[in-house]
mmCIF file of C-alpha atoms in Angstrom:
data_model
loop_
_atom_site.group_PDB
_atom_site.id
_atom_site.type_symbol
_atom_site.label_atom_id
_atom_site.label_comp_id
_atom_site.label_asym_id
_atom_site.label_seq_id
_atom_site.Cartn_x
_atom_site.Cartn_y
_atom_site.Cartn_z
ATOM 1 C CA MET I 1 -8.145 -41.908 -10.084
ATOM 2 C CA ARG I 2 -7.847 -41.586 -6.338
ATOM 3 C CA GLN I 3 -8.026 -45.157 -5.041
ATOM 4 C CA ILE I 4 -6.877 -48.644 -5.965
ATOM 5 C CA GLY I 5 -8.967 -51.372 -4.346
ATOM 6 C CA TYR I 6 -7.584 -54.836 -3.622
ATOM 7 C CA VAL I 7 -9.692 -57.838 -2.673
ATOM 8 C CA VAL I 8 -7.779 -60.033 -0.231
ATOM 9 C CA ASP I 9 -8.462 -63.249 1.656
ATOM 10 C CA ASP I 10 -6.624 -62.230 4.866
ATOM 11 C CA ILE I 11 -6.858 -58.514 5.528
ATOM 12 C CA GLU I 12 -4.863 -58.579 8.771
ATOM 13 C CA THR I 13 -1.869 -60.214 7.063
ATOM 14 C CA ALA I 14 -2.225 -57.918 4.057
ATOM 15 C CA MET I 15 -2.101 -54.776 6.235
ATOM 16 C CA ARG I 16 1.012 -55.989 8.056
ATOM 17 C CA ASP I 17 2.729 -56.988 4.800
ATOM 18 C CA TRP I 18 1.973 -53.692 3.060
ATOM 19 C CA ALA I 19 3.217 -51.729 6.084
ATOM 20 C CA GLU I 20 6.370 -53.791 6.716
ATOM 21 C CA LYS I 21 7.396 -54.669 3.160
ATOM 22 C CA LEU I 22 6.129 -51.684 1.180
ATOM 23 C CA GLY I 23 6.192 -48.951 3.820
ATOM 24 C CA ILE I 24 2.563 -48.062 3.129
ATOM 25 C CA GLY I 25 0.559 -46.948 6.118
ATOM 26 C CA PRO I 26 -0.739 -46.334 8.593
ATOM 27 C CA TRP I 27 -3.764 -48.505 7.867
ATOM 28 C CA PHE I 28 -7.144 -47.437 9.195
ATOM 29 C CA TYR I 29 -9.049 -50.659 9.780
ATOM 30 C CA ALA I 30 -12.747 -51.415 10.187
ATOM 31 C CA GLU I 31 -13.459 -55.054 10.962
ATOM 32 C CA LYS I 32 -17.071 -54.498 9.935
ATOM 33 C CA ILE I 33 -18.158 -51.757 7.563
ATOM 34 C CA VAL I 34 -21.797 -50.803 7.866
ATOM 35 C CA ASP I 35 -23.135 -50.205 4.368
ATOM 36 C CA GLN I 36 -26.551 -48.636 4.050
ATOM 37 C CA ASN I 37 -28.768 -49.637 1.139
ATOM 38 C CA PHE I 38 -26.222 -52.065 -0.326
ATOM 39 C CA TYR I 39 -27.382 -53.709 -3.523
ATOM 40 C CA TYR I 40 -25.968 -56.054 -6.132
ATOM 41 C CA LYS I 41 -27.403 -56.210 -9.656
ATOM 42 C CA GLY I 42 -30.373 -54.115 -8.490
ATOM 43 C CA LYS I 43 -31.318 -56.298 -5.492
ATOM 44 C CA PRO I 44 -30.558 -55.799 -1.782
ATOM 45 C CA SER I 45 -27.666 -57.933 -0.530
ATOM 46 C CA PRO I 46 -26.590 -58.294 3.135
ATOM 47 C CA ILE I 47 -22.845 -57.902 2.567
ATOM 48 C CA GLU I 48 -20.423 -58.152 5.479
ATOM 49 C CA ARG I 49 -16.914 -56.901 4.825
ATOM 50 C CA SER I 50 -13.783 -55.617 6.474
ATOM 51 C CA VAL I 51 -11.966 -52.628 5.007
ATOM 52 C CA ALA I 52 -8.536 -51.090 5.544
ATOM 53 C CA LEU I 53 -7.434 -47.777 4.031
ATOM 54 C CA ALA I 54 -3.995 -46.168 3.696
ATOM 55 C CA ASN I 55 -2.329 -43.773 1.307
ATOM 56 C CA SER I 56 0.759 -44.033 -0.843
ATOM 57 C CA GLY I 57 1.281 -40.431 -1.793
ATOM 58 C CA PHE I 58 -1.852 -39.003 -3.386
ATOM 59 C CA VAL I 59 -3.385 -42.430 -4.100
ATOM 60 C CA GLN I 60 -5.397 -44.293 -1.489
ATOM 61 C CA MET I 61 -5.075 -48.057 -1.172
ATOM 62 C CA GLU I 62 -8.104 -50.035 -0.052
ATOM 63 C CA LEU I 63 -8.013 -53.623 1.166
ATOM 64 C CA VAL I 64 -11.371 -55.430 1.200
ATOM 65 C CA GLN I 65 -12.172 -58.825 2.685
ATOM 66 C CA GLN I 66 -15.727 -60.045 2.279
ATOM 67 C CA ARG I 67 -16.795 -61.962 5.396
ATOM 68 C CA ASN I 68 -19.929 -63.713 4.093
ATOM 69 C CA ASP I 69 -21.381 -65.223 0.924
ATOM 70 C CA ALA I 70 -23.783 -62.384 0.089
ATOM 71 C CA PRO I 71 -23.838 -61.593 -3.630
ATOM 72 C CA SER I 72 -21.351 -58.856 -4.572
ATOM 73 C CA MET I 73 -18.775 -57.981 -7.186
ATOM 74 C CA TYR I 74 -16.083 -58.789 -4.590
ATOM 75 C CA LEU I 75 -17.418 -62.337 -4.337
ATOM 76 C CA ASP I 76 -17.654 -62.595 -8.140
ATOM 77 C CA PHE I 77 -13.990 -61.567 -8.305
ATOM 78 C CA LEU I 78 -12.955 -64.260 -5.809
ATOM 79 C CA LYS I 79 -15.112 -66.966 -7.394
ATOM 80 C CA ALA I 80 -13.381 -66.254 -10.707
ATOM 81 C CA GLY I 81 -10.121 -67.269 -8.992
ATOM 82 C CA ARG I 82 -8.824 -63.730 -8.676
ATOM 83 C CA ILE I 83 -7.152 -61.888 -5.839
ATOM 84 C CA GLY I 84 -5.591 -58.436 -5.961
ATOM 85 C CA VAL I 85 -6.652 -55.300 -7.857
ATOM 86 C CA GLN I 86 -10.439 -55.354 -8.151
ATOM 87 C CA HIS I 87 -11.267 -51.680 -8.730
ATOM 88 C CA PHE I 88 -10.055 -48.183 -9.453
ATOM 89 C CA ALA I 89 -12.075 -45.449 -7.744
ATOM 90 C CA TYR I 90 -12.810 -41.919 -8.789
ATOM 91 C CA TRP I 91 -13.961 -39.500 -6.106
ATOM 92 C CA THR I 92 -16.543 -36.800 -6.660
ATOM 93 C CA THR I 93 -18.454 -34.082 -4.860
ATOM 94 C CA THR I 94 -20.966 -34.013 -7.756
ATOM 95 C CA PHE I 95 -22.125 -37.623 -7.637
ATOM 96 C CA ASP I 96 -25.456 -37.162 -9.415
ATOM 97 C CA ALA I 97 -23.867 -35.349 -12.375
ATOM 98 C CA HIS I 98 -21.183 -38.016 -12.735
ATOM 99 C CA MET I 99 -23.783 -40.798 -12.501
ATOM 100 C CA ALA I 100 -25.865 -39.147 -15.223
ATOM 101 C CA ALA I 101 -22.795 -38.856 -17.460
ATOM 102 C CA ALA I 102 -21.838 -42.499 -16.851
ATOM 103 C CA LYS I 103 -25.351 -43.706 -17.640
ATOM 104 C CA ALA I 104 -25.439 -41.533 -20.782
ATOM 105 C CA ALA I 105 -22.194 -43.237 -21.831
ATOM 106 C CA GLY I 106 -23.912 -46.622 -21.472
ATOM 107 C CA MET I 107 -22.333 -47.706 -18.183
ATOM 108 C CA THR I 108 -24.430 -49.885 -15.888
ATOM 109 C CA VAL I 109 -24.159 -50.304 -12.133
ATOM 110 C CA GLY I 110 -23.180 -53.714 -10.762
ATOM 111 C CA MET I 111 -23.375 -52.843 -7.072
ATOM 112 C CA GLY I 112 -23.580 -49.856 -4.792
ATOM 113 C CA GLY I 113 -24.531 -48.490 -1.429
ATOM 114 C CA GLU I 114 -23.750 -45.757 1.054
ATOM 115 C CA VAL I 115 -21.168 -45.308 3.796
ATOM 116 C CA GLY I 116 -22.101 -42.352 5.982
ATOM 117 C CA ALA I 117 -23.952 -39.202 4.968
ATOM 118 C CA ASN I 118 -23.190 -38.099 1.407
ATOM 119 C CA GLY I 119 -21.151 -41.259 0.976
ATOM 120 C CA ARG I 120 -22.809 -43.016 -1.952
ATOM 121 C CA TYR I 121 -20.752 -45.309 -4.151
ATOM 122 C CA VAL I 122 -21.286 -47.503 -7.179
ATOM 123 C CA TYR I 123 -19.201 -50.060 -9.003
ATOM 124 C CA PHE I 124 -19.832 -50.113 -12.727
ATOM 125 C CA ASP I 125 -20.376 -53.462 -14.389
ATOM 126 C CA CYS I 126 -17.559 -53.046 -16.897
ATOM 127 C CA GLU I 127 -14.172 -54.705 -16.752
ATOM 128 C CA ILE I 128 -11.278 -52.545 -17.924
ATOM 129 C CA HIS I 129 -8.879 -55.407 -17.290
ATOM 130 C CA PRO I 130 -9.920 -58.958 -16.394
ATOM 131 C CA GLY I 131 -11.743 -58.569 -13.085
ATOM 132 C CA THR I 132 -10.994 -54.863 -12.589
ATOM 133 C CA VAL I 133 -13.906 -52.420 -12.505
ATOM 134 C CA ILE I 134 -14.492 -48.703 -11.912
ATOM 135 C CA GLU I 135 -15.955 -47.281 -8.707
ATOM 136 C CA LEU I 136 -17.497 -43.827 -8.388
ATOM 137 C CA SER I 137 -17.399 -42.628 -4.778
ATOM 138 C CA GLU I 138 -19.100 -39.576 -3.310
ATOM 139 C CA VAL I 139 -16.856 -37.651 -0.921
ATOM 140 C CA SER I 140 -19.026 -34.641 -0.025
ATOM 141 C CA GLY I 141 -19.590 -35.643 3.587
ATOM 142 C CA PRO I 142 -17.718 -37.352 6.414
ATOM 143 C CA LYS I 143 -16.213 -39.978 4.107
ATOM 144 C CA GLY I 144 -14.336 -37.206 2.301
ATOM 145 C CA ARG I 145 -13.052 -35.860 5.621
ATOM 146 C CA LEU I 146 -11.994 -39.381 6.622
ATOM 147 C CA PHE I 147 -10.061 -39.790 3.375
ATOM 148 C CA GLU I 148 -8.250 -36.491 4.016
ATOM 149 C CA THR I 149 -7.379 -37.621 7.570
ATOM 150 C CA ILE I 150 -5.927 -40.858 6.181
ATOM 151 C CA ARG I 151 -3.887 -39.013 3.558
ATOM 152 C CA LYS I 152 -2.456 -36.621 6.149
ATOM 153 C CA ALA I 153 -1.558 -39.517 8.485
ATOM 154 C CA SER I 154 0.514 -41.078 5.704
ATOM 155 C CA GLU I 155 2.647 -37.968 5.188
ATOM 156 C CA GLY I 156 5.965 -38.596 6.891
ATOM 157 C CA TRP I 157 4.654 -41.766 8.536
ATOM 158 C CA ASP I 158 7.483 -43.310 10.577
ATOM 159 C CA GLY I 159 6.192 -46.889 10.703
ATOM 160 C CA ARG I 160 4.740 -46.618 14.207
ATOM 161 C CA ASP I 161 1.189 -47.768 14.903
ATOM 162 C CA PRO I 162 0.775 -49.409 11.490
ATOM 163 C CA ILE I 163 -2.821 -50.513 12.125
ATOM 164 C CA ARG I 164 -5.241 -48.011 13.617
ATOM 165 C CA PRO I 165 -8.974 -48.116 14.306
ATOM 166 C CA PHE I 166 -11.314 -46.720 11.698
ATOM 167 C CA PRO I 167 -12.755 -43.415 12.952
ATOM 168 C CA ASP I 168 -16.481 -43.101 13.612
ATOM 169 C CA LEU I 169 -17.879 -41.357 10.518
ATOM 170 C CA SER I 170 -20.775 -39.916 12.518
ATOM 171 C CA LYS I 171 -18.229 -37.850 14.481
ATOM 172 C CA MET I 172 -16.337 -36.487 11.482
#
């Protein structure tokens, strides 16, 4: 497991709180993530979401705030009255092989999409704890390089510049 994903209702406050109270940061923040080919339960869905990423040691923390009412597993989580840990993510450079293994094990996809080249992801429609699901995230391309940049920024972080802009994946 490489990432713990939290669904929040106020991402700006959450980033500040995590940085000030927990010492986790710096946060790399994208007010609007551009997902390509996003789908929910097999159908396209025009999701709008903000994302912030930071590391605590080897594990990445992700804060997600959905900004519209498009169908998604994030929205399902919120409508069920939940807030907090929504997913655990596993990263892979062999996405197709891991997808085949997951499907062979009977896992089904609840939602998925792409962020950047070689940046596919899926959330499996299986709760391991009430509301918490598994994500499989491809890190072969720029997304993997972004994640490494975020991890390195967290090493020895002194608390300065706790919220930073999300880098342009097309330039990584």
